[in-house]
Amino acid sequence: MPDRFPASTRVPHLLHGGDYNPEQWIDSPEVWDQDMRLMKLAGVNIVSLGIFSWAMLEPEEGRFEFGWMDTILDKLAANGIAVNLATPTGAKPNWMAAKYEEIRRCEPNGRRDPQQARHNHCYTSPVYRAKATLINTKLAERYGKHPALVMWHISNEYGGECHCPLCKAAFRRWLQNRYASLDALNHAWWTTFWSHRYTDWSQIEAIDSGVHGLVLDWKRFVSDQTADFMRHEIEPLKRITPEVPVTTNLMGTYPVLNYWKLAEVCDVVSWDSYPEWHVGDLFDMAHGPAFAHDLTRSLKHKPFLLMESTPSQVNWNKVSPLKRPGVHRLTSLQAVAHGSDAVMYFQWRKSRGSYEKFHGAVVDHVGHENTRVFGEVAALGGTLKKLDAVVGGVTDAKAAVIYDWENRWAIDSEAGPQNQHKAYEHTCRQWHRPLWQRGVTVDVNDMVQDLSPYQLVIAPMLYMLRPGVAERLESFVQRGGTLVTTYFTGMVDQSDLCFLGGFPGPLRKLLGIWAEETDALPEGATQSVEATAKGAAFGLSGSYQAMHFADLVHVEAATCEVLATYGSDFYQGRPAATVNRVGKGRAIHIAARTEQRLLDDVANKLIDSLALPTALKTTPPTGVSVQRRGEGKDAHLFLMNFSEREQKVTLDAGNYVDIETSAKHTKIVALPAYASFVLLHE
Ligand code: GLA
Ligand code: ZN
């Protein structure tokens, strides 16, 4: 049983709480006592403590002040509130930045950053690493056995890159390790082009955006170096408190870091979710976190933690509407529905000054509990207490969408026929969306994960094929899997070197096609994709609009059938969608970018023909997301109305009970605007 509680065996409940910065109120300790009272009222069972407290823990070099933190941890423990204790490296004290220049990052042009803001230390600097080791060791020694400690929050939102001399040298070592010789590197990066051949490692600068292999390797290095820094941070914690899990707060699809590398270093994965609620259509907006929740859960294939979210509004967007009544509960339960074992906030209490004084918080400047936001948070705390049964469990996914950081980097950096609308991430989301709307549990994986759990794998724009990927996709299809690929697939290897002998390179045989050319459609120009009679078996009918990308493909395999053809231009009648039957499975290829309707039609047909498990047999109305979490008798049904009007959802046969109100439901449930219900099948 304990391994059903990945976050911490010490808190076998959904975690509810958030970033807590009591050091900002050190001169008004009565606020600390108010915090304890209010936290209990709000149903808070955990806080993330000390994230930006280095200057208060080590006010001058080598002088440590833990007194305030001792008091806070004791108060929290006495009030039954657990602590997710942070290592404070997300922001460095001024004295440190002034004394040790090397800990400050350099820009690509070599200029050293002044001390300002946060999240801007060098990941390579031995001084910063030593300082981190020292403070982390002291924290672990002092609080390792404290009853409040249940988790380590490592740093904060790792991100960015540094071009200092130390990082450059580390990059060159990383390259020597990868390539062994400059000849191998020159080949991989195709440096004979523009006379870029390197004759000495010291000539390598990570700023030549025209050398795509270099761009990719630099990004890989930045991810590796960040993970290495994190490993370094964790080392004393694991040595002193091996039983305390570590996490770090990720940021969804944050493009700079390959989160699979950071996930390897974490015991539990967590992320910070800040969609622009109410700026656009709420249901469209809700799909963003749905995709990111699925991605974050997939990093470990077990529950994750929603580490930060705002209970009301943020302060860093152009405009930040308030979450409408009910929407905070709705968006929080959405995270739980997708596998989060926590609903946590930035921030517990609004700070009095500086940049985040107007960022949403559970406790506002007014300082008491009689606010709308506090009321909604407290009510949600009550709801979460009734959901112990979901903790630690996830629904097994039978479908996966591939979203791969390295592929993204390669697509973002290549210069090709369509540079205006590459939209890799958007395309991955578009394929995920129909599955989400049907309530299919979907994993979002990178391209090197095991494919054996899945019946359906959708791999949009798989431009780069890392080693072994084509082989794995082929055996997935051979064994009976259904694969969907698209235009701009199978073009380069892991160094961004084009596959010779015809695209889609190593996937040519599996897909049964040769993609001879790629047409790029200018802004506003369209093509059409016309379903053939055979297309009906894959959901295609009539005509669809195409834009941006249109691959001109030839069918090569006798087993390959044409599902749609182009409707106009000189390639009218040529294949625009195909299926190749290989072994026990099928490989479907969509050769053009089209309107969402085609993706919906294909995905819906595949859900039906593969009988993929859906949360409900019927499709929820647009605006409503229904997700199932858990298996068997623990399967909780989350009904979430992301629209401003009442919606009706048709349940499967049987009796359902609302876990909060004990109301019974059969057949049709009416969901008021923004309502969210959690039901159990009786
Ligand atoms: C990030 C940070 C927090 C805070 C919030 C504000 O997620 O981790 O410290 O700045 O943004 O939205
Ligand atoms: Zn550096």
XYZ file of C-alpha atoms and ligand atoms in Angstrom:
695
model
C 0.000 0.000 0.000
C 2.620 2.655 0.848
C 3.836 2.723 -2.727
C 0.414 4.003 -3.695
C 1.489 7.230 -1.986
C 4.307 8.482 -4.139
C 4.418 11.992 -2.743
C 5.048 11.009 0.819
C 3.973 8.121 2.971
C 3.571 10.643 5.771
C 0.653 12.438 4.113
C -1.627 9.790 2.612
C -4.075 12.432 1.409
C -4.297 14.797 -1.498
C -1.921 17.602 -0.650
C -3.444 21.041 -0.261
C -1.376 24.124 0.416
C 1.169 26.300 -1.308
C 4.220 28.517 -1.276
C 4.640 29.982 2.176
C 6.989 32.901 2.789
C 6.795 33.667 6.521
C 10.270 35.211 6.411
C 8.647 38.249 4.778
C 6.709 38.750 8.029
C 9.542 38.165 10.460
C 8.883 41.548 12.082
C 5.225 40.796 12.701
C 5.208 37.321 14.215
C 1.516 37.649 15.068
C 0.999 37.068 11.335
C 2.570 33.624 11.777
C -0.071 32.670 14.324
C -2.801 34.012 12.099
C -1.361 31.895 9.304
C -1.668 28.729 11.391
C -5.278 29.466 12.226
C -6.137 30.328 8.638
C -4.327 27.310 7.211
C -6.389 24.993 9.330
C -9.554 26.822 8.284
C -8.560 26.410 4.643
C -7.880 22.699 5.000
C -4.196 23.195 4.228
C -2.071 20.139 5.022
C 1.248 21.154 3.453
C 3.281 24.259 2.671
C 6.327 24.784 0.483
C 8.678 26.657 2.766
C 11.830 28.649 2.262
C 11.921 28.792 -1.529
C 13.373 32.299 -1.627
C 14.802 32.526 1.866
C 18.545 32.253 1.367
C 19.187 35.865 2.375
C 17.304 35.240 5.630
C 18.990 31.895 6.316
C 22.524 33.073 5.561
C 22.438 36.861 5.942
C 26.180 37.057 5.531
C 28.694 34.555 4.369
C 28.989 31.670 6.810
C 26.575 33.157 9.354
C 23.416 31.133 9.507
C 20.143 32.074 11.143
C 17.751 29.210 11.472
C 15.833 30.520 14.475
C 12.860 31.809 12.504
C 12.660 28.636 10.488
C 12.820 26.515 13.655
C 9.852 28.458 15.009
C 7.857 28.090 11.812
C 8.512 24.369 11.457
C 7.528 23.797 15.069
C 4.351 25.810 14.643
C 3.467 23.934 11.487
C 4.109 20.568 13.114
C 2.032 21.546 16.142
C -0.807 22.392 13.780
C -0.522 19.182 11.789
C 0.759 20.868 8.652
C 3.512 19.173 6.693
C 6.473 20.919 5.112
C 7.806 20.653 1.619
C 11.121 22.254 2.455
C 12.891 24.117 -0.303
C 16.515 24.411 -1.122
C 16.921 28.161 -1.575
C 19.012 28.217 -4.743
C 16.313 29.789 -6.928
C 17.536 33.210 -5.768
C 21.013 34.088 -4.558
C 21.741 36.660 -1.875
C 23.214 39.993 -2.937
C 26.361 39.521 -0.855
C 27.078 36.276 -2.682
C 26.512 37.723 -6.144
C 28.741 40.680 -5.290
C 31.584 38.620 -3.890
C 31.564 35.772 -6.421
C 31.124 37.076 -9.926
C 31.266 33.571 -11.393
C 27.888 32.588 -9.955
C 26.143 35.163 -12.161
C 25.210 34.046 -15.619
C 26.650 35.354 -18.857
C 24.648 36.239 -21.940
C 25.467 34.568 -25.274
C 27.637 37.612 -26.092
C 29.696 36.899 -22.972
C 28.425 39.851 -20.949
C 28.041 39.055 -17.256
C 24.538 39.626 -15.854
C 24.210 42.102 -13.015
C 22.602 40.802 -9.836
C 18.859 41.183 -10.200
C 15.657 39.142 -10.193
C 16.095 35.360 -9.674
C 16.550 32.014 -11.435
C 19.780 33.291 -12.898
C 22.708 31.458 -11.367
C 25.338 29.570 -13.315
C 24.759 25.800 -13.147
C 28.430 25.023 -13.569
C 30.069 27.395 -11.091
C 31.947 25.380 -8.447
C 31.405 28.239 -6.009
C 27.625 28.155 -6.418
C 27.620 24.390 -6.169
C 29.653 24.563 -2.968
C 27.352 27.210 -1.518
C 24.316 25.097 -2.412
C 25.868 22.008 -0.854
C 26.590 23.904 2.338
C 23.126 25.358 2.841
C 21.394 22.157 1.732
C 23.526 20.114 4.129
C 22.668 22.431 6.975
C 18.958 22.267 6.157
C 19.025 18.471 5.991
C 21.028 18.155 9.205
C 18.808 20.544 11.076
C 15.404 19.482 9.813
C 15.945 15.941 8.524
C 14.251 14.453 11.558
C 11.720 17.210 12.070
C 8.201 15.761 12.181
C 6.924 18.399 9.754
C 9.350 17.531 6.936
C 7.802 15.300 4.263
C 9.389 16.385 1.011
C 12.204 18.416 -0.500
C 11.346 21.133 -2.998
C 14.534 21.486 -5.001
C 15.224 25.064 -6.028
C 12.487 26.697 -8.090
C 11.558 26.441 -11.729
C 14.994 25.571 -13.079
C 15.408 27.311 -16.396
C 17.533 29.331 -18.762
C 21.141 28.972 -19.808
C 24.526 30.446 -19.082
C 27.335 31.259 -21.513
C 30.095 31.950 -19.013
C 33.629 30.619 -19.496
C 32.942 27.791 -17.025
C 29.838 26.688 -18.920
C 31.656 26.921 -22.237
C 34.426 24.705 -20.929
C 31.885 22.238 -19.540
C 30.119 22.183 -22.910
C 33.351 21.395 -24.695
C 34.014 18.535 -22.256
C 30.477 17.299 -22.824
C 31.150 17.333 -26.570
C 34.459 15.484 -26.186
C 32.618 12.858 -24.262
C 29.924 12.565 -26.917
C 32.098 12.618 -30.030
C 35.597 11.659 -28.867
C 37.109 13.298 -31.953
C 36.682 16.577 -33.787
C 36.326 14.599 -37.003
C 33.229 12.909 -35.624
C 31.877 16.241 -34.448
C 32.613 17.951 -37.763
C 30.753 15.199 -39.557
C 27.765 15.213 -37.208
C 27.429 18.981 -37.441
C 28.178 19.070 -41.199
C 30.643 21.860 -40.602
C 32.229 21.816 -44.030
C 29.228 23.953 -44.929
C 30.260 27.635 -44.843
C 33.762 26.558 -43.907
C 32.825 25.997 -40.284
C 35.191 23.086 -39.636
C 36.611 23.078 -36.135
C 40.277 22.331 -35.737
C 40.402 22.830 -31.997
C 37.770 22.281 -29.293
C 38.370 25.787 -27.998
C 36.877 27.251 -31.195
C 33.426 25.954 -30.300
C 31.024 28.675 -29.233
C 27.406 27.849 -28.604
C 26.087 30.783 -30.567
C 26.147 29.708 -34.204
C 22.464 29.225 -34.925
C 23.204 28.134 -38.488
C 24.944 24.952 -37.327
C 21.912 22.928 -36.346
C 23.833 20.051 -34.811
C 25.533 22.565 -32.546
C 22.227 24.154 -31.578
C 20.815 20.762 -30.654
C 23.853 19.662 -28.698
C 23.940 22.934 -26.787
C 20.321 22.459 -25.754
C 21.034 18.878 -24.759
C 23.983 20.088 -22.740
C 21.897 22.751 -20.985
C 19.376 20.089 -19.956
C 22.120 17.726 -18.823
C 23.930 20.440 -16.920
C 20.725 21.539 -15.194
C 19.988 17.941 -14.212
C 23.581 17.626 -13.033
C 23.214 20.716 -10.887
C 20.033 19.281 -9.445
C 21.772 15.978 -8.721
C 24.442 17.977 -6.973
C 21.824 19.808 -4.900
C 20.160 16.556 -3.936
C 23.324 14.717 -2.945
C 23.489 15.938 0.685
C 19.726 15.565 1.075
C 19.785 11.958 -0.076
C 22.791 11.255 2.113
C 21.220 12.676 5.256
C 17.503 12.046 4.605
C 17.340 9.134 2.146
C 13.705 8.469 2.977
C 12.451 11.963 2.107
C 11.302 12.258 -1.525
C 12.560 15.091 -3.704
C 10.713 17.041 -6.325
C 11.228 20.153 -8.384
C 8.555 22.326 -9.915
C 8.477 22.034 -13.705
C 6.562 24.226 -16.128
C 4.576 22.032 -18.503
C 6.052 22.134 -21.997
C 8.705 24.737 -21.097
C 10.809 24.644 -24.271
C 14.287 25.186 -22.833
C 14.724 21.987 -20.822
C 14.080 18.361 -21.686
C 12.027 17.475 -18.637
C 12.642 13.760 -19.054
C 16.175 14.504 -17.871
C 14.987 16.311 -14.741
C 12.318 13.697 -14.056
C 15.040 11.053 -13.791
C 16.500 12.961 -10.872
C 13.179 13.440 -9.023
C 11.240 10.991 -6.892
C 8.020 12.856 -7.650
C 7.347 15.196 -10.526
C 5.468 18.429 -10.001
C 4.545 21.452 -12.066
C 3.248 25.008 -11.951
C 0.114 25.684 -13.979
C -0.931 29.195 -14.986
C -3.351 29.169 -17.907
C -4.942 32.441 -18.913
C -8.348 31.552 -17.539
C -11.165 33.669 -18.965
C -8.936 35.421 -21.470
C -10.233 33.156 -24.247
C -12.842 30.431 -24.396
C -12.671 28.556 -21.105
C -12.957 25.095 -22.629
C -10.188 25.832 -25.148
C -8.131 27.158 -22.270
C -8.790 24.026 -20.218
C -7.224 21.861 -22.872
C -3.800 23.473 -22.242
C -3.420 22.181 -18.683
C -5.051 18.879 -19.661
C -2.186 18.303 -22.097
C 0.445 19.459 -19.611
C -1.029 17.372 -16.773
C -0.889 14.314 -19.024
C 2.669 15.118 -20.007
C 3.782 15.643 -16.418
C 2.102 12.423 -15.257
C 3.768 10.547 -18.113
C 7.249 11.646 -16.989
C 7.019 9.043 -14.220
C 3.864 7.204 -15.216
C 2.561 7.835 -11.754
C 0.792 10.675 -9.948
C 2.338 14.111 -10.075
C 1.813 17.199 -7.939
C 0.206 20.446 -9.000
C 2.785 22.478 -7.109
C 1.577 25.945 -8.008
C -1.582 27.490 -9.359
C -3.309 30.727 -8.536
C -6.443 30.733 -6.427
C -7.598 33.878 -8.241
C -5.406 35.713 -10.758
C -1.785 36.192 -11.714
C -0.075 39.559 -12.068
C 2.254 38.965 -14.980
C -0.100 38.695 -17.938
C -1.304 41.612 -20.013
C -4.642 41.185 -18.315
C -5.629 38.743 -15.566
C -9.351 38.297 -15.027
C -10.456 36.850 -11.726
C -11.369 33.193 -11.720
C -15.160 33.237 -11.712
C -16.907 31.622 -8.731
C -16.530 27.855 -9.067
C -13.670 28.050 -11.546
C -10.960 27.581 -8.967
C -12.549 24.340 -7.815
C -13.088 23.323 -11.438
C -9.498 23.852 -12.545
C -8.118 22.265 -9.374
C -10.237 19.139 -9.702
C -9.140 18.951 -13.319
C -5.562 18.488 -12.135
C -6.664 15.744 -9.754
C -8.683 14.078 -12.524
C -5.534 13.884 -14.664
C -3.430 12.356 -11.903
C -2.324 15.095 -9.535
C -1.996 14.153 -5.877
C -1.957 17.814 -4.898
C -3.643 21.157 -5.363
C -1.147 23.776 -4.329
C -0.855 27.489 -4.797
C 1.368 30.333 -5.404
C 0.903 31.824 -2.879
C -0.407 31.405 0.641
C -0.334 35.096 1.595
C 0.100 38.108 -0.663
C 3.392 39.814 -0.054
C 3.217 43.407 1.062
C 5.681 44.823 -1.413
C 7.692 44.090 -4.523
C 6.804 42.365 -7.713
C 4.234 39.842 -6.570
C 2.198 41.951 -4.168
C -0.816 41.790 -6.504
C -0.458 38.125 -7.429
C -3.393 36.019 -6.254
C -3.097 34.310 -2.892
C -5.229 32.416 -0.441
C -4.907 35.231 2.118
C -5.306 38.737 0.751
C -3.912 41.993 2.143
C -7.053 42.368 4.194
C -5.632 39.557 6.309
C -8.728 37.561 7.263
C -10.750 34.638 5.986
C -13.865 36.545 4.958
C -13.048 36.813 1.285
C -14.543 35.071 -1.711
C -11.211 33.484 -2.650
C -10.501 32.167 0.836
C -14.007 30.723 0.973
C -13.537 28.865 -2.301
C -10.126 27.558 -1.262
C -11.459 26.377 2.094
C -14.413 24.647 0.452
C -12.072 22.929 -1.954
C -9.941 21.808 1.005
C -13.047 20.032 2.280
C -13.627 18.372 -1.079
C -10.056 17.152 -1.357
C -10.351 15.447 2.021
C -13.044 13.225 0.521
C -10.773 12.030 -2.242
C -8.271 9.906 -0.313
C -9.223 6.949 -2.476
C -7.646 8.442 -5.596
C -4.275 9.153 -3.975
C -1.403 7.249 -5.534
C -3.426 5.750 -8.346
C -3.650 6.628 -12.028
C -5.606 5.267 -14.946
C -3.540 3.189 -17.348
C -3.369 4.855 -20.718
C -3.897 2.853 -23.886
C -3.149 5.821 -26.116
C -0.111 8.060 -26.351
C 0.779 11.251 -28.161
C 4.462 11.848 -28.782
C 5.734 15.284 -27.792
C 9.522 15.241 -27.839
C 11.760 18.077 -26.679
C 14.684 17.207 -28.932
C 12.360 17.012 -31.911
C 10.961 20.382 -30.949
C 14.401 21.933 -30.745
C 15.285 20.521 -34.147
C 12.070 21.785 -35.737
C 12.399 25.189 -34.107
C 15.958 25.631 -35.347
C 15.731 24.209 -38.883
C 15.240 26.580 -41.776
C 12.919 24.983 -44.276
C 9.964 25.550 -46.539
C 7.588 26.579 -43.753
C 9.234 28.817 -41.197
C 6.200 30.901 -40.395
C 3.869 28.251 -39.026
C 5.890 25.352 -37.697
C 3.652 24.914 -34.667
C 5.035 21.590 -33.433
C 3.683 21.827 -29.908
C 0.359 23.128 -31.153
C 0.071 20.196 -33.545
C 0.742 17.701 -30.741
C -1.959 19.394 -28.711
C -4.378 19.293 -31.636
C -4.023 15.506 -31.830
C -4.406 15.158 -28.089
C -7.562 17.231 -28.048
C -10.109 14.788 -29.519
C -8.866 12.082 -27.157
C -9.272 14.461 -24.232
C -12.767 15.423 -25.351
C -13.787 11.791 -25.452
C -12.349 11.172 -21.978
C -9.620 8.820 -23.177
C -6.673 8.685 -20.798
C -3.658 9.708 -22.890
C 0.022 9.626 -22.069
C 2.235 12.297 -23.571
C 5.641 10.747 -24.074
C 8.879 11.539 -25.777
C 9.867 9.344 -28.703
C 12.082 6.932 -26.799
C 9.552 5.603 -24.285
C 8.318 2.027 -24.257
C 5.367 1.658 -26.629
C 4.143 -1.694 -25.410
C 1.343 -0.392 -23.122
C -0.436 1.312 -26.018
C -2.940 0.421 -28.706
C -2.706 3.820 -30.351
C 0.358 6.033 -30.766
C 0.072 9.403 -32.486
C 3.419 10.896 -33.438
C 2.827 14.261 -35.140
C 5.649 15.921 -37.096
C 8.245 13.348 -36.106
C 10.845 15.318 -38.043
C 13.788 13.866 -36.142
C 14.139 10.152 -35.543
C 16.452 9.408 -32.681
C 18.307 6.067 -32.843
C 16.084 3.011 -32.482
C 12.828 4.950 -32.781
C 11.894 3.766 -36.273
C 12.572 0.164 -35.244
C 10.419 0.508 -32.147
C 7.573 2.082 -34.082
C 7.801 -0.732 -36.593
C 7.616 -3.479 -33.998
C 4.772 -1.612 -32.274
C 2.780 -1.788 -35.523
C 3.883 -5.359 -36.271
C 2.486 -6.453 -32.911
C -0.903 -4.882 -33.634
C -0.523 -1.210 -32.726
C -2.073 1.647 -34.645
C 0.359 4.428 -35.457
C -0.532 7.870 -36.811
C 2.165 10.025 -38.387
C 1.998 13.260 -40.360
C 3.789 15.553 -42.814
C 7.324 16.618 -41.881
C 8.259 13.200 -40.540
C 11.405 11.094 -40.796
C 13.626 13.814 -42.200
C 16.713 13.972 -39.979
C 18.713 11.909 -37.524
C 19.661 12.967 -33.998
C 22.299 15.361 -35.375
C 19.837 17.043 -37.720
C 21.490 15.349 -40.709
C 18.966 14.556 -43.414
C 18.200 10.947 -44.154
C 19.432 10.101 -47.611
C 17.555 7.908 -50.042
C 14.058 9.327 -49.588
C 11.832 10.625 -46.825
C 10.414 9.613 -44.392
C 13.802 7.955 -44.021
C 13.774 4.898 -41.779
C 9.936 5.059 -41.650
C 9.550 4.787 -45.417
C 8.962 1.053 -45.370
C 6.606 1.107 -42.377
C 4.461 3.881 -43.851
C 4.685 2.448 -47.362
C 5.267 5.858 -48.924
C 7.944 8.113 -50.328
C 7.527 11.819 -49.601
C 9.202 13.409 -52.579
C 8.569 17.105 -51.888
C 6.982 19.384 -49.297
C 4.833 22.228 -50.510
C 4.561 25.186 -48.145
C 1.351 27.164 -48.318
C 1.696 30.901 -47.669
C -0.392 32.625 -45.029
C -4.053 32.432 -45.983
C -3.536 29.980 -48.871
C -5.366 26.689 -48.676
C -5.446 23.342 -50.383
C -8.089 20.707 -49.959
C -7.949 17.122 -48.814
C -10.702 14.922 -50.264
C -11.625 11.634 -48.625
C -11.638 8.542 -50.843
C -14.136 5.708 -50.381
C -11.520 3.866 -48.341
C -11.132 6.876 -46.071
C -14.461 6.175 -44.420
C -12.974 3.287 -42.448
C -10.694 5.881 -40.828
C -13.348 8.504 -40.206
C -12.693 10.587 -43.315
C -15.540 11.901 -45.387
C -15.960 14.801 -47.760
C -13.529 17.641 -48.022
C -11.155 19.247 -45.499
C -9.164 22.422 -45.679
C -5.386 22.092 -45.647
C -2.791 24.748 -44.920
C 0.907 25.399 -44.153
C 2.356 21.955 -45.030
C 1.478 19.577 -47.877
C 3.771 16.644 -48.554
C 3.728 15.178 -52.034
C 3.891 11.449 -51.439
C 3.989 8.336 -53.608
C 2.459 5.092 -52.426
C 5.148 2.431 -52.577
C 3.901 -0.596 -50.657
C 1.302 -2.944 -52.114
C -0.309 -2.979 -48.663
C -0.700 0.806 -48.588
C -4.097 2.357 -49.387
C -5.006 5.938 -50.137
C -7.533 7.429 -47.688
C -7.618 10.949 -49.123
C -6.201 12.894 -52.040
C -5.372 16.540 -52.707
C -8.178 18.506 -54.304
C -6.328 21.153 -56.263
C -3.133 22.487 -57.781
C -0.626 20.499 -59.813
C -0.627 17.671 -57.278
C -4.412 17.279 -57.344
C -5.320 13.621 -56.991
C -2.061 12.700 -55.299
C -2.308 10.931 -51.879
C -2.953 13.187 -48.884
C -3.654 10.421 -46.364
C -2.666 6.756 -46.451
C -2.747 3.622 -44.359
C -0.265 0.794 -44.549
C -1.101 -2.548 -42.993
C 1.979 -4.119 -41.490
C 1.948 -7.267 -39.389
C -1.057 -7.115 -37.120
C -1.241 -3.309 -37.097
C -1.612 -0.224 -39.225
C 0.393 2.870 -39.918
C -1.710 5.871 -40.897
C -0.070 8.875 -42.471
C -1.649 12.305 -42.871
C 0.442 14.151 -45.461
C -0.907 17.674 -44.964
C -1.714 20.009 -42.127
C -5.447 20.407 -42.008
C -8.211 21.976 -40.043
C -8.925 20.380 -36.644
C -11.987 18.569 -38.000
C -9.872 16.009 -39.855
C -7.869 15.224 -36.727
C -11.104 14.868 -34.760
C -12.649 12.584 -37.361
C -9.637 10.283 -37.546
C -9.087 10.177 -33.787
C -12.753 9.531 -33.033
C -12.933 6.703 -35.517
C -9.805 5.144 -34.033
C -11.175 5.438 -30.505
C -14.257 3.543 -31.658
C -12.577 0.939 -33.821
C -9.920 0.187 -31.206
C -12.537 0.308 -28.442
C -10.233 2.520 -26.378
C -11.517 2.989 -22.832
C -13.375 6.299 -22.514
C -14.585 7.879 -19.284
C -18.155 7.524 -20.566
C -19.671 5.730 -23.522
C -21.225 8.956 -24.793
C -19.162 11.947 -25.836
C -19.633 14.846 -23.412
C -20.998 18.055 -24.944
C -18.466 20.664 -26.047
C -17.500 22.640 -22.977
C -17.529 19.631 -20.671
C -14.549 17.445 -19.837
C -15.158 14.058 -18.271
C -12.144 12.151 -16.991
C -11.831 8.909 -15.115
C -9.149 8.444 -12.495
C -8.391 5.106 -10.904
C -9.335 1.553 -11.751
C -12.103 -0.785 -10.623
C -14.063 0.313 -7.588
C -11.718 3.261 -7.089
C -12.567 4.663 -10.524
C -13.709 8.223 -9.890
C -15.572 10.055 -12.577
C -14.814 13.783 -12.789
C -17.489 15.813 -14.602
C -16.248 19.330 -15.311
C -18.222 22.040 -17.006
C -15.835 24.549 -18.548
C -18.633 26.675 -19.939
C -20.866 29.488 -18.840
C -24.101 27.559 -19.199
C -25.727 24.457 -17.846
C -24.740 21.264 -19.678
C -26.125 17.746 -19.586
C -23.956 14.674 -19.444
C -25.257 11.192 -20.197
C -23.897 8.587 -17.798
C -23.373 4.914 -18.592
C -25.896 2.463 -17.181
C -25.903 2.080 -13.417
C -26.129 4.189 -10.313
C -23.660 6.886 -9.366
C -23.175 8.763 -6.154
C -21.655 12.202 -5.661
C -18.728 11.791 -3.265
C -19.544 15.060 -1.525
C -23.303 15.429 -1.412
C -24.183 11.716 -1.621
C -26.695 12.707 -4.305
C -27.605 9.772 -6.540
C -27.356 10.049 -10.287
C -28.525 7.870 -13.119
C -28.610 8.492 -16.842
C -28.437 12.315 -17.132
C -26.539 14.729 -14.921
C -27.200 18.442 -15.261
C -24.059 20.452 -14.597
C -24.600 24.141 -13.833
C -22.184 26.662 -15.339
C -18.597 26.024 -14.137
C -19.758 23.108 -11.969
C -17.558 20.111 -11.234
C -18.806 16.854 -9.709
C -16.923 13.771 -8.637
C -18.971 10.587 -8.899
C -18.402 6.993 -7.927
C -20.139 4.076 -9.607
C -22.128 2.234 -6.954
C 6.254 30.897 -10.710
C 7.179 30.878 -9.508
C 6.585 31.488 -8.286
C 5.780 32.716 -8.617
C 4.737 32.367 -9.641
C 3.831 33.520 -9.984
O 5.517 29.773 -10.848
O 7.631 29.591 -9.213
O 7.637 31.812 -7.408
O 6.614 33.708 -9.105
O 5.382 31.976 -10.820
O 2.838 33.140 -10.906
Zn 27.956 29.478 -16.368
